[in-house]
């Protein structure tokens, strides 16, 4: 990887500048962390954070062939695979690594067998491993390759996935006989970001997707014997496709498509005729995912209603509605029918409780909780429920935002604006230990906007920040600052903006444009210079990012990207700034943070710096996350003037 060979001593930025140009810099190291100007955490701050940081969550991974579950949860430093045999039973840990496990898939029809993937240090070069409930794991992917999208055939005899090599943006489709790494072969030499989506029931064909951008993708049928690739719905129209699944008879494919609509809808593609027919839609809201029962009779799908999830069940043939689960308000991360067709697994997350795994038992129509994640000693009743508001932006467009207001009264509350990454993302009312801590312990209001360019509100909205319109999303933050100034309980003189990745770009751009209206900023793995970012991001991401941000090889686009880069506005960044990065980040290299720190300091700016040598695009190891939260707390207390 780029920058991987750089000497770690160079992470200490103070050595990069002439002494006369530098404000005072206090460097120190703590484990894998390199820090500058970050104070040592007082014991009382660490203790106040402890309960929030010890809250856990559980994520559904897959049903095993015998009707038990694989889930991911953390009982040490990182999330690992666990086995749950029945509702409320113990979570039996299966993997024990220093690095978090990225995902797992159970082998259909073979009890106790599954695969999992993991990387090293956040580099995202995932490797696949074959294992069981006991015994060692066997690697079946090639070292120094990135492997994602693992998919078993219906009978469990074949395994497919996507593979890309360093520097390349073309993913190959790999195929292997289950449990036989020596049988691994390239089923398709791919072009672009291709991935397997669904096997036909007889295992002879596969639906393959190619992601181009958030608004454009393509689908293909791949004949596995001949290697023949046939495009589904060939057209020059930009269409965004989602999940796909063959019907039980193999004659049709259910898939999510936004063709002819603002949002994704569920449609059926007839393989023989090539025609599409509607299956389900959510009106103005998108169908975000779906699942078919193993026998093909039952359909479950979720609708994203302004950020909240609704689950719907029905019979596929005829569309007869079934009893529906009455879920708490929250976000559904995954749904999947059990192998015996009797249960639907639901991963549910809400703003006031961490994610847990439930099932909807179809007979007698009952919601059953399989996991109950610990909240670290927090009182669930004390958690803040966000409210959904809208504020008017510069062009009279209404921008949605979630607002977490502190329960404690006593003067105007300082404000933290948290901007999501992506930009193809959406902030939704899920549990955030950070938001709850800020609201309950710092007494801050947390505002989480979905600026233009966010997903979930239709393809017109998601396109409003494309290309040279990028700065319009920053103007939305200016409009939010206007709205804050009208709120009697919010202190417009104490506003901090923060965000990660693309949200980090938004943080830096807002910090420059609204310097006189912001008290400080926290930039997490953010983009500071579009040109150096596009030059140094990993090869498998570069073309995908060009589709969103613009192709810097075009002189006109290059000129715009250079002008739009936050690093050209460092002279306006005079308030306190905290920059956080991961040394192994393949998406936004750590040098994006390094260079903004260096340039702001040249102008006499007050900058804190935190680098994790064993992390990538965001911190995943608990000790690093804890240190980040502690440092953020000290920074916010300083900026807000808290004792």
Coordinates of C-alpha atoms in Angstrom, one line a residue:
X1 CA 0.0 0.0 0.0
X2 CA 1.0 3.6 -0.6
X3 CA 2.8 5.2 2.4
X4 CA 3.1 1.8 4.1
X5 CA 6.9 1.9 3.9
X6 CA 7.2 5.4 5.5
X7 CA 9.1 5.5 8.8
X8 CA 6.8 5.6 11.8
X9 CA 9.0 8.3 13.4
X10 CA 7.7 10.6 10.7
X11 CA 4.2 10.4 12.2
X12 CA 5.3 13.0 14.7
X13 CA 4.4 16.1 12.7
X14 CA 6.4 18.5 14.8
X15 CA 9.6 17.4 13.0
X16 CA 8.2 18.4 9.6
X17 CA 8.1 22.2 10.1
X18 CA 10.7 24.9 10.8
X19 CA 10.8 25.6 14.5
X20 CA 10.0 29.2 14.1
X21 CA 6.8 28.5 12.2
X22 CA 5.4 26.0 14.8
X23 CA 3.0 26.7 17.6
X24 CA 3.9 24.7 20.7
X25 CA 3.5 20.9 20.1
X26 CA 3.4 18.3 22.8
X27 CA 3.9 14.8 21.4
X28 CA 3.4 11.6 23.2
X29 CA 2.6 7.9 22.5
X30 CA 0.2 5.5 24.1
X31 CA 0.2 2.0 22.9
X32 CA -0.4 2.1 19.1
X33 CA -1.5 5.8 19.3
X34 CA 0.7 8.7 18.4
X35 CA -0.7 12.0 19.7
X36 CA 0.2 15.7 19.6
X37 CA -1.2 18.3 22.0
X38 CA -3.7 15.7 23.3
X39 CA -3.7 16.0 27.1
X40 CA -3.5 13.0 29.4
X41 CA -7.1 11.9 30.4
X42 CA -8.0 12.7 34.0
X43 CA -9.4 9.7 35.9
X44 CA -12.8 11.3 36.4
X45 CA -13.3 11.7 32.6
X46 CA -12.3 8.1 31.9
X47 CA -14.7 6.9 34.6
X48 CA -17.6 9.0 33.3
X49 CA -17.0 7.6 29.8
X50 CA -16.6 4.0 31.0
X51 CA -20.2 3.0 31.2
X52 CA -21.0 4.4 27.7
X53 CA -17.9 2.8 26.1
X54 CA -18.8 -0.6 27.7
X55 CA -22.2 -0.8 26.0
X56 CA -22.3 -3.7 23.6
X57 CA -24.3 -4.7 20.5
X58 CA -25.1 -7.9 18.7
X59 CA -25.3 -8.2 14.9
X60 CA -27.0 -11.0 13.1
X61 CA -24.6 -12.8 10.7
X62 CA -26.4 -15.9 9.5
X63 CA -28.6 -18.9 10.3
X64 CA -26.8 -22.2 10.6
X65 CA -28.2 -25.2 8.9
X66 CA -29.6 -26.5 12.2
X67 CA -31.6 -23.3 13.0
X68 CA -29.0 -21.9 15.4
X69 CA -27.4 -18.5 14.8
X70 CA -24.1 -16.8 14.2
X71 CA -23.9 -13.3 15.5
X72 CA -21.1 -10.8 16.0
X73 CA -20.4 -9.1 19.3
X74 CA -17.5 -7.9 21.4
X75 CA -16.5 -9.3 24.8
X76 CA -12.9 -8.2 24.5
X77 CA -11.2 -5.6 22.3
X78 CA -12.8 -6.5 19.0
X79 CA -16.0 -7.9 17.5
X80 CA -15.8 -11.7 17.0
X81 CA -18.2 -14.5 15.8
X82 CA -20.4 -16.1 18.4
X83 CA -22.9 -19.0 18.3
X84 CA -26.4 -18.7 19.8
X85 CA -28.4 -21.9 20.0
X86 CA -31.7 -20.6 21.3
X87 CA -33.4 -17.3 22.3
X88 CA -31.7 -15.9 25.4
X89 CA -29.0 -18.6 25.5
X90 CA -25.3 -17.9 26.0
X91 CA -23.3 -16.3 23.3
X92 CA -20.6 -18.9 22.7
X93 CA -17.5 -17.2 21.3
X94 CA -16.1 -19.0 18.2
X95 CA -13.3 -16.7 17.0
X96 CA -10.5 -15.2 19.1
X97 CA -8.5 -12.7 17.2
X98 CA -6.9 -9.4 17.9
X99 CA -8.4 -8.1 14.7
X100 CA -12.2 -7.8 14.3
X101 CA -14.0 -10.3 12.1
X102 CA -15.7 -8.6 9.2
X103 CA -18.4 -11.1 8.5
X104 CA -19.5 -14.7 8.4
X105 CA -21.7 -17.0 6.3
X106 CA -23.0 -20.5 7.3
X107 CA -22.7 -23.3 4.8
X108 CA -26.3 -24.4 3.8
X109 CA -27.1 -28.0 4.6
X110 CA -24.0 -28.7 6.7
X111 CA -24.5 -28.1 10.4
X112 CA -21.7 -26.4 12.2
X113 CA -19.7 -25.3 9.2
X114 CA -19.2 -21.6 8.2
X115 CA -16.7 -19.2 6.7
X116 CA -15.6 -15.8 8.0
X117 CA -13.4 -12.9 6.8
X118 CA -11.0 -10.5 8.5
X119 CA -8.2 -8.1 7.6
X120 CA -5.1 -6.9 9.5
X121 CA -4.8 -3.4 11.0
X122 CA -7.8 -2.0 9.1
X123 CA -6.2 -2.3 5.7
X124 CA -9.3 -3.9 4.3
X125 CA -7.5 -6.6 2.4
X126 CA -9.9 -9.2 3.7
X127 CA -9.0 -12.9 3.7
X128 CA -11.6 -15.8 3.8
X129 CA -11.3 -18.7 6.2
X130 CA -13.2 -22.0 6.4
X131 CA -14.0 -23.4 9.8
X132 CA -16.5 -25.0 12.1
X133 CA -17.9 -24.7 15.7
X134 CA -14.7 -26.4 16.8
X135 CA -11.4 -27.0 15.2
X136 CA -8.9 -24.8 13.2
X137 CA -9.6 -22.4 10.4
X138 CA -8.3 -22.9 6.9
X139 CA -7.5 -19.9 4.6
X140 CA -9.0 -20.3 1.1
X141 CA -8.2 -16.9 -0.4
X142 CA -4.9 -15.6 -1.8
X143 CA -2.6 -13.4 0.4
X144 CA -2.3 -9.8 -0.7
X145 CA -5.7 -9.8 -2.4
X146 CA -9.0 -8.2 -1.2
X147 CA -11.9 -10.6 -1.0
X148 CA -15.5 -9.6 -0.3
X149 CA -19.1 -10.6 -1.1
X150 CA -18.9 -14.3 -0.1
X151 CA -22.0 -16.2 -1.3
X152 CA -22.9 -19.9 -1.0
X153 CA -25.0 -21.7 -3.6
X154 CA -28.5 -22.9 -2.4
X155 CA -27.2 -26.5 -1.8
X156 CA -24.0 -25.2 -0.1
X157 CA -21.8 -27.0 -2.6
X158 CA -20.3 -23.9 -4.2
X159 CA -18.9 -20.7 -2.8
X160 CA -18.4 -17.5 -4.8
X161 CA -16.8 -14.1 -4.0
X162 CA -15.2 -11.0 -5.4
X163 CA -11.4 -10.7 -5.6
X164 CA -9.3 -7.6 -6.5
X165 CA -5.5 -7.2 -6.5
X166 CA -3.5 -4.2 -5.3
X167 CA -3.7 -1.2 -7.7
X168 CA -6.6 -2.6 -9.7
X169 CA -10.2 -1.5 -9.9
X170 CA -11.4 -4.7 -11.6
X171 CA -12.9 -7.4 -9.3
X172 CA -12.8 -11.0 -10.6
X173 CA -15.6 -13.4 -9.6
X174 CA -14.1 -16.4 -7.9
X175 CA -15.7 -19.8 -7.5
X176 CA -14.8 -22.8 -5.4
X177 CA -16.2 -26.2 -4.4
X178 CA -17.1 -25.8 -0.7
X179 CA -14.3 -26.8 1.6
X180 CA -11.8 -27.4 -1.3
X181 CA -9.5 -24.4 -1.6
X182 CA -7.5 -26.3 -4.3
X183 CA -10.6 -26.0 -6.6
X184 CA -10.6 -22.2 -6.5
X185 CA -10.9 -20.7 -10.0
X186 CA -11.7 -17.4 -11.7
X187 CA -15.3 -17.8 -13.0
X188 CA -15.3 -14.3 -14.5
X189 CA -12.5 -11.8 -15.2
X190 CA -14.4 -8.8 -14.0
X191 CA -14.6 -5.2 -15.2
X192 CA -15.1 -2.6 -12.4
X193 CA -16.6 -3.3 -9.0
X194 CA -18.3 -6.6 -9.7
X195 CA -19.8 -9.0 -7.1
X196 CA -21.9 -12.1 -6.9
X197 CA -25.5 -11.5 -5.9
X198 CA -27.4 -14.8 -6.2
X199 CA -27.0 -18.4 -7.4
X200 CA -29.8 -20.0 -9.4
X201 CA -31.5 -22.9 -7.5
X202 CA -29.6 -25.5 -9.5
X203 CA -26.3 -23.7 -9.1
X204 CA -25.7 -23.3 -12.9
X205 CA -26.1 -19.6 -13.1
X206 CA -25.4 -16.5 -11.0
X207 CA -26.6 -12.9 -10.9
X208 CA -23.6 -10.6 -10.9
X209 CA -23.7 -6.9 -10.2
X210 CA -21.4 -4.1 -11.2
X211 CA -21.5 -1.0 -9.0
X212 CA -20.6 2.2 -10.8
X213 CA -22.0 4.9 -8.5
X214 CA -24.8 5.3 -6.0
X215 CA -27.1 6.1 -8.9
X216 CA -25.8 3.7 -11.5
X217 CA -25.2 -0.1 -11.6
X218 CA -25.6 -3.0 -13.9
X219 CA -26.8 -6.6 -13.5
X220 CA -25.7 -9.7 -15.5
X221 CA -26.5 -13.4 -15.7
X222 CA -23.4 -15.5 -15.6
X223 CA -23.5 -19.0 -17.0
X224 CA -20.9 -20.8 -14.7
X225 CA -20.2 -23.6 -17.2
X226 CA -19.5 -21.6 -20.3
X227 CA -18.5 -18.3 -18.6
X228 CA -21.1 -16.5 -20.9
X229 CA -22.2 -13.1 -19.4
X230 CA -25.5 -11.6 -20.4
X231 CA -26.6 -8.2 -19.3
X232 CA -30.0 -7.9 -17.6
X233 CA -31.9 -4.9 -18.9
X234 CA -29.3 -3.4 -21.2
X235 CA -29.9 0.3 -21.4
X236 CA -28.0 3.6 -21.3
X237 CA -30.3 4.8 -18.5
X238 CA -28.6 5.1 -15.1
X239 CA -30.3 2.6 -12.8
X240 CA -29.5 1.8 -9.2
X241 CA -30.0 -1.9 -8.3
X242 CA -30.0 -3.5 -4.9
X243 CA -30.2 -7.0 -3.6
X244 CA -31.2 -9.8 -6.0
X245 CA -32.6 -13.3 -5.4
X246 CA -33.8 -16.1 -7.7
X247 CA -37.3 -17.4 -7.3
X248 CA -37.6 -21.0 -6.2
X249 CA -38.4 -22.2 -9.7
X250 CA -35.4 -20.4 -11.2
X251 CA -37.5 -18.7 -13.8
X252 CA -37.4 -15.2 -12.2
X253 CA -35.2 -12.9 -10.2
X254 CA -36.5 -10.6 -7.5
X255 CA -34.4 -7.5 -7.3
X256 CA -34.5 -3.9 -6.1
X257 CA -34.5 -1.2 -8.9
X258 CA -35.2 2.5 -9.1
X259 CA -35.9 2.4 -12.8
X260 CA -38.7 4.8 -13.6
X261 CA -39.0 5.9 -9.9
X262 CA -37.3 8.2 -7.4
X263 CA -36.6 5.3 -5.0
X264 CA -35.8 1.6 -5.1
X265 CA -38.8 -0.7 -5.6
X266 CA -39.0 -4.5 -5.6
X267 CA -39.6 -6.0 -9.0
X268 CA -39.5 -9.4 -10.7
X269 CA -37.3 -10.1 -13.7
X270 CA -38.5 -12.9 -16.0
X271 CA -35.4 -14.7 -17.2
X272 CA -37.0 -16.1 -20.4
X273 CA -38.8 -13.0 -21.6
X274 CA -36.6 -10.3 -20.1
X275 CA -39.7 -8.4 -18.8
X276 CA -40.1 -6.8 -15.4
X277 CA -43.2 -6.8 -13.3
X278 CA -43.8 -4.9 -10.0
X279 CA -43.8 -6.8 -6.7
X280 CA -43.7 -4.2 -3.9
X281 CA -42.9 -0.6 -3.2
X282 CA -42.9 1.9 -0.3
X283 CA -44.6 4.8 -2.0
X284 CA -42.3 7.8 -1.5
X285 CA -39.9 5.6 0.5
X286 CA -37.4 3.1 -0.7
X287 CA -37.4 -0.7 -0.3
X288 CA -34.0 -1.2 1.2
X289 CA -33.7 -5.0 1.5
X290 CA -35.7 -8.2 1.2
X291 CA -35.5 -12.0 1.7
X292 CA -37.3 -15.0 0.4
X293 CA -38.0 -18.0 2.5
X294 CA -36.1 -21.2 1.6
X295 CA -39.2 -22.7 0.0
X296 CA -39.8 -19.5 -2.0
X297 CA -43.3 -19.0 -0.7
X298 CA -42.8 -16.1 1.7
X299 CA -41.4 -12.6 1.2
X300 CA -40.1 -10.2 3.8
X301 CA -38.9 -6.7 3.0
X302 CA -38.0 -3.5 4.8
X303 CA -39.0 0.1 3.9
X304 CA -36.8 3.1 5.0
X305 CA -39.4 5.6 6.1
X306 CA -37.4 8.8 6.6
X307 CA -34.7 6.9 8.5
X308 CA -36.9 4.5 10.4
X309 CA -37.5 0.9 9.3
X310 CA -40.7 -1.0 8.7
X311 CA -40.8 -4.8 8.1
X312 CA -43.5 -6.3 5.9
X313 CA -44.3 -10.0 5.4
X314 CA -46.5 -11.5 2.7
X315 CA -46.9 -14.5 0.5
X316 CA -45.0 -14.1 -2.8
X317 CA -47.7 -15.6 -5.0
X318 CA -50.8 -13.6 -4.8
X319 CA -49.4 -11.1 -2.3
X320 CA -51.6 -12.1 0.7
X321 CA -50.4 -10.1 3.8
X322 CA -49.2 -12.1 6.8
X323 CA -49.2 -11.0 10.4
X324 CA -46.7 -8.2 10.7
X325 CA -44.2 -7.6 13.5
X326 CA -44.9 -4.6 15.6
X327 CA -41.3 -3.4 16.1
X328 CA -40.0 -0.6 18.3
X329 CA -39.0 2.5 16.4
X330 CA -35.5 1.9 15.0
X331 CA -33.4 0.7 12.1
X332 CA -33.4 -2.9 10.8
X333 CA -29.9 -3.9 9.7
X334 CA -30.7 -7.4 8.4
X335 CA -33.5 -9.8 7.8
X336 CA -33.3 -13.5 6.9
X337 CA -35.7 -16.5 7.0
X338 CA -34.5 -19.6 8.9
X339 CA -33.8 -22.8 7.0
X340 CA -37.1 -24.3 8.2
X341 CA -39.1 -21.2 7.0
X342 CA -40.6 -20.8 10.4
X343 CA -38.7 -17.7 11.6
X344 CA -37.5 -14.4 10.3
X345 CA -34.3 -13.0 11.9
X346 CA -34.4 -9.3 12.5
X347 CA -31.4 -7.2 13.5
X348 CA -32.9 -4.2 15.3
X349 CA -31.1 -1.0 16.4
X350 CA -32.8 2.0 18.1
X351 CA -31.5 5.3 19.3
X352 CA -31.9 4.4 23.0
X353 CA -30.6 0.8 23.0
X354 CA -27.8 -1.0 21.2
X355 CA -28.5 -3.4 18.3
X356 CA -29.8 -6.8 19.1
X357 CA -31.2 -9.9 17.3
X358 CA -34.8 -10.8 17.3
X359 CA -37.0 -13.3 15.4
X360 CA -40.5 -13.0 14.1
X361 CA -41.9 -16.5 14.7
X362 CA -44.5 -16.9 11.9
X363 CA -46.6 -19.3 14.0
X364 CA -48.2 -17.9 16.2
X365 CA -47.0 -14.5 15.0
X366 CA -44.7 -13.6 17.9
X367 CA -41.6 -11.3 18.3
X368 CA -38.9 -13.2 20.2
X369 CA -35.6 -11.6 21.5
X370 CA -32.5 -13.8 20.9
X371 CA -29.9 -11.5 22.4
X372 CA -29.9 -8.8 25.1
X373 CA -26.8 -6.7 24.8
X374 CA -25.4 -5.1 27.9
X375 CA -25.6 -1.4 28.2
X376 CA -22.5 -1.0 30.4
X377 CA -24.5 0.0 33.5
X378 CA -26.4 2.7 31.7
X379 CA -30.1 3.4 32.5
X380 CA -32.1 2.8 29.3
X381 CA -34.7 5.2 30.5
X382 CA -32.1 8.0 30.7
X383 CA -31.2 7.7 27.0
X384 CA -32.2 10.6 24.8
X385 CA -34.7 9.9 22.0
X386 CA -33.9 12.1 19.0
X387 CA -36.6 14.2 17.3
X388 CA -36.8 14.7 13.5
X389 CA -36.7 18.3 12.3
X390 CA -36.4 20.0 9.0
X391 CA -34.6 23.3 8.3
X392 CA -34.7 25.5 5.2
X393 CA -31.5 25.8 3.1
X394 CA -30.3 28.5 0.7
X395 CA -32.5 27.3 -2.2
X396 CA -35.6 26.8 0.0
X397 CA -35.1 23.1 0.1
X398 CA -36.0 21.4 3.3
X399 CA -33.1 19.4 4.9
X400 CA -33.9 16.7 7.5
X401 CA -31.9 16.3 10.7
X402 CA -32.1 14.3 13.9
X403 CA -31.8 16.3 17.1
X404 CA -30.7 14.8 20.5
X405 CA -31.5 17.5 23.1
X406 CA -30.0 17.1 26.6
X407 CA -32.4 16.2 29.3
X408 CA -30.7 18.5 31.8
X409 CA -32.0 22.1 31.8
X410 CA -29.9 25.1 32.7
X411 CA -29.1 27.7 30.1
X412 CA -28.5 27.3 26.5
X413 CA -26.9 24.1 25.4
X414 CA -23.7 23.9 23.3
X415 CA -24.2 22.1 20.0
X416 CA -22.3 19.3 18.2
X417 CA -23.1 18.9 14.5
X418 CA -22.2 15.4 13.4
X419 CA -22.1 14.9 9.6
X420 CA -22.2 11.4 8.1
X421 CA -19.7 10.0 5.7
X422 CA -20.3 8.6 2.2
X423 CA -21.5 10.9 0.7
X424 CA -23.7 8.0 -0.2
X425 CA -25.0 7.6 3.3
X426 CA -27.8 8.5 5.6
X427 CA -27.9 9.3 9.3
X428 CA -30.5 7.2 11.0
X429 CA -31.8 6.9 14.6
X430 CA -29.4 4.1 15.8
X431 CA -27.7 3.8 19.1
X432 CA -24.6 6.0 19.5
X433 CA -22.8 5.8 22.8
X434 CA -21.0 9.0 21.8
X435 CA -24.2 11.0 21.1
X436 CA -25.7 9.8 24.4
X437 CA -22.6 10.7 26.3
X438 CA -22.4 14.2 24.8
X439 CA -26.1 14.8 25.6
X440 CA -26.2 13.3 29.1
X441 CA -22.8 14.1 30.4
X442 CA -21.6 17.2 28.5
X443 CA -25.1 18.7 28.3
X444 CA -24.7 19.3 24.6
X445 CA -27.4 19.1 21.9
X446 CA -26.3 16.8 19.1
X447 CA -27.7 17.5 15.6
X448 CA -27.2 14.9 12.9
X449 CA -28.2 16.3 9.5
X450 CA -28.8 14.5 6.2
X451 CA -27.5 17.2 3.9
X452 CA -28.2 17.0 0.2
X453 CA -26.4 14.1 -1.4
X454 CA -27.7 11.7 1.3
X455 CA -29.4 8.5 0.4
X456 CA -32.9 7.5 1.5
X457 CA -34.7 10.5 0.0
X458 CA -34.7 9.6 -3.7
X459 CA -32.3 9.9 -6.6
X460 CA -33.0 13.6 -7.2
X461 CA -31.9 14.5 -3.6
X462 CA -28.8 12.2 -3.7
X463 CA -27.6 14.0 -6.9
X464 CA -27.9 17.5 -5.6
X465 CA -24.2 17.6 -4.6
X466 CA -22.7 15.9 -7.6
X467 CA -19.7 17.4 -9.4
X468 CA -19.4 21.2 -9.2
X469 CA -22.5 21.3 -6.9
X470 CA -20.4 19.8 -4.1
X471 CA -20.3 23.1 -2.1
X472 CA -24.1 23.2 -2.0
X473 CA -24.0 20.5 0.7
X474 CA -21.6 22.7 2.7
X475 CA -24.2 25.6 2.4
X476 CA -26.7 23.3 4.0
X477 CA -24.5 23.4 7.2
X478 CA -24.6 27.2 6.9
X479 CA -28.4 27.0 6.8
X480 CA -28.3 24.7 9.9
X481 CA -26.3 27.3 11.7
X482 CA -29.0 29.8 10.9
X483 CA -31.6 27.4 12.3
X484 CA -29.6 26.9 15.5
X485 CA -29.5 30.6 16.0
X486 CA -33.3 30.7 16.1
X487 CA -33.6 28.0 18.8
X488 CA -34.0 29.4 22.3
X489 CA -32.4 26.4 24.0
X490 CA -29.3 26.3 21.8
X491 CA -26.1 28.3 22.2
X492 CA -25.1 29.5 18.7
X493 CA -21.8 30.8 20.0
X494 CA -20.7 27.3 21.1
X495 CA -21.1 25.0 18.0
X496 CA -18.6 22.3 17.1
X497 CA -18.8 20.4 13.8
X498 CA -17.5 16.8 13.4
X499 CA -17.6 14.0 10.8
X500 CA -15.7 11.1 9.4
X501 CA -14.4 10.3 5.9
X502 CA -16.6 12.4 3.5
X503 CA -18.0 13.8 6.7
X504 CA -14.5 14.8 7.5
X505 CA -14.3 16.8 4.3
X506 CA -17.6 18.4 5.2
X507 CA -16.2 19.2 8.6
X508 CA -13.1 20.9 7.2
X509 CA -15.0 22.8 4.5
X510 CA -17.6 24.0 7.0
X511 CA -14.9 24.9 9.4
X512 CA -13.3 27.2 6.8
X513 CA -16.5 28.7 5.4
X514 CA -18.2 29.3 8.7
X515 CA -15.1 30.0 10.9
X516 CA -16.8 32.9 12.6
X517 CA -19.8 30.9 13.6
X518 CA -18.1 27.7 14.8
X519 CA -16.1 27.2 18.0
X520 CA -14.1 24.2 16.8
X521 CA -14.0 21.1 14.7
X522 CA -13.1 17.4 14.9
X523 CA -12.0 15.8 11.6
X524 CA -12.0 12.0 11.6
X525 CA -10.2 10.3 8.6
X526 CA -11.4 13.2 6.4
X527 CA -10.4 14.3 2.9
X528 CA -8.3 17.6 3.0
X529 CA -7.2 17.7 -0.7
X530 CA -9.3 16.1 -3.5
X531 CA -6.3 15.7 -5.7
X532 CA -4.0 14.0 -3.3
X533 CA -6.9 11.9 -2.1
X534 CA -7.7 10.6 -5.6
X535 CA -4.0 10.0 -6.3
X536 CA -3.4 8.0 -3.2
X537 CA -6.7 6.2 -2.4
X538 CA -6.5 2.4 -3.1
X539 CA -6.9 1.4 -6.8
X540 CA -10.1 -0.5 -6.2
X541 CA -11.8 2.7 -5.0
X542 CA -10.4 5.3 -7.4
X543 CA -12.8 5.0 -10.3
X544 CA -15.8 4.7 -7.9
X545 CA -14.8 7.9 -6.2
X546 CA -14.3 9.7 -9.5
X547 CA -17.9 8.8 -10.4
X548 CA -19.0 10.8 -7.3
X549 CA -16.5 13.6 -6.9
X550 CA -15.4 14.1 -10.5
X551 CA -12.5 12.9 -12.7
X552 CA -9.4 14.9 -11.9
X553 CA -7.9 13.9 -15.3
X554 CA -10.3 16.4 -16.8
X555 CA -8.6 19.9 -16.6
X556 CA -11.9 21.7 -15.8
X557 CA -12.8 19.2 -13.0
X558 CA -9.3 19.3 -11.7
X559 CA -9.4 23.0 -11.4
X560 CA -12.7 22.8 -9.5
X561 CA -11.4 20.0 -7.2
X562 CA -8.3 22.0 -6.4
X563 CA -10.4 25.1 -5.5
X564 CA -12.9 23.0 -3.5
X565 CA -10.2 21.3 -1.4
X566 CA -10.3 22.4 2.3
X567 CA -6.5 22.7 2.4
X568 CA -6.5 25.8 0.2
X569 CA -8.6 27.5 3.0
X570 CA -6.3 26.9 5.9
X571 CA -5.8 30.6 6.5
X572 CA -9.4 30.7 7.6
X573 CA -9.1 27.9 10.1
X574 CA -8.2 29.8 13.2
X575 CA -10.3 28.0 15.9
X576 CA -9.3 24.8 17.7
X577 CA -9.1 21.7 15.4
X578 CA -8.7 18.0 16.3
X579 CA -7.6 15.6 13.5
X580 CA -7.8 11.8 13.9
X581 CA -6.4 9.3 11.4
X582 CA -5.6 5.6 10.9
X583 CA -2.1 4.7 9.6
X584 CA -3.4 1.8 7.5
X585 CA -6.4 3.6 6.0
X586 CA -6.8 2.4 2.3
X587 CA -9.7 4.8 1.6
X588 CA -8.5 8.2 2.9
X589 CA -4.7 7.8 3.5
X590 CA -3.5 9.2 6.8
X591 CA -1.5 11.8 4.9
X592 CA -4.8 13.7 4.3
X593 CA -4.9 14.4 8.0
X594 CA -1.1 15.0 8.2
X595 CA -1.1 17.7 5.6
X596 CA -4.1 19.7 7.0
X597 CA -2.4 19.6 10.5
X598 CA 0.9 20.8 9.0
X599 CA -0.7 23.6 7.0
X600 CA -3.0 24.9 9.8
X601 CA 0.0 25.0 12.1
X602 CA 2.0 27.0 9.6
X603 CA -0.7 29.6 10.0
X604 CA -0.4 29.5 13.8
X605 CA -3.5 27.3 14.3
X606 CA -4.3 25.3 17.4
X607 CA -4.4 21.7 16.3
X608 CA -4.6 18.3 18.2
X609 CA -3.5 15.2 16.3
X610 CA -4.2 11.5 17.0
X611 CA -2.9 8.6 14.8
X612 CA -3.5 4.9 15.4
X613 CA -0.7 2.8 13.9
X614 CA -2.9 -0.4 14.0
X615 CA -6.1 1.1 12.5
X616 CA -7.5 2.0 9.1
X617 CA -10.6 3.9 8.1
X618 CA -11.9 4.6 11.6
X619 CA -11.0 2.9 14.9
X620 CA -12.3 -0.6 15.6
X621 CA -10.2 -1.7 18.6
X622 CA -11.8 -0.9 21.9
X623 CA -8.6 0.6 23.5
X624 CA -8.2 2.9 20.6
X625 CA -11.9 3.9 20.5
X626 CA -11.8 4.6 24.2
X627 CA -8.8 6.8 23.8
X628 CA -10.4 8.7 20.9
X629 CA -13.6 9.3 22.9
X630 CA -11.5 10.5 25.9
X631 CA -9.6 12.9 23.7
X632 CA -12.7 14.2 22.0
X633 CA -14.2 14.8 25.5
X634 CA -11.2 16.9 26.5
X635 CA -11.3 18.8 23.3
X636 CA -15.0 19.6 23.6
X637 CA -14.6 20.6 27.2
X638 CA -11.9 23.0 26.2
X639 CA -13.9 24.5 23.3
X640 CA -17.1 24.7 25.2
X641 CA -15.4 26.3 28.2
X642 CA -16.5 23.4 30.5
X643 CA -14.6 22.8 33.7

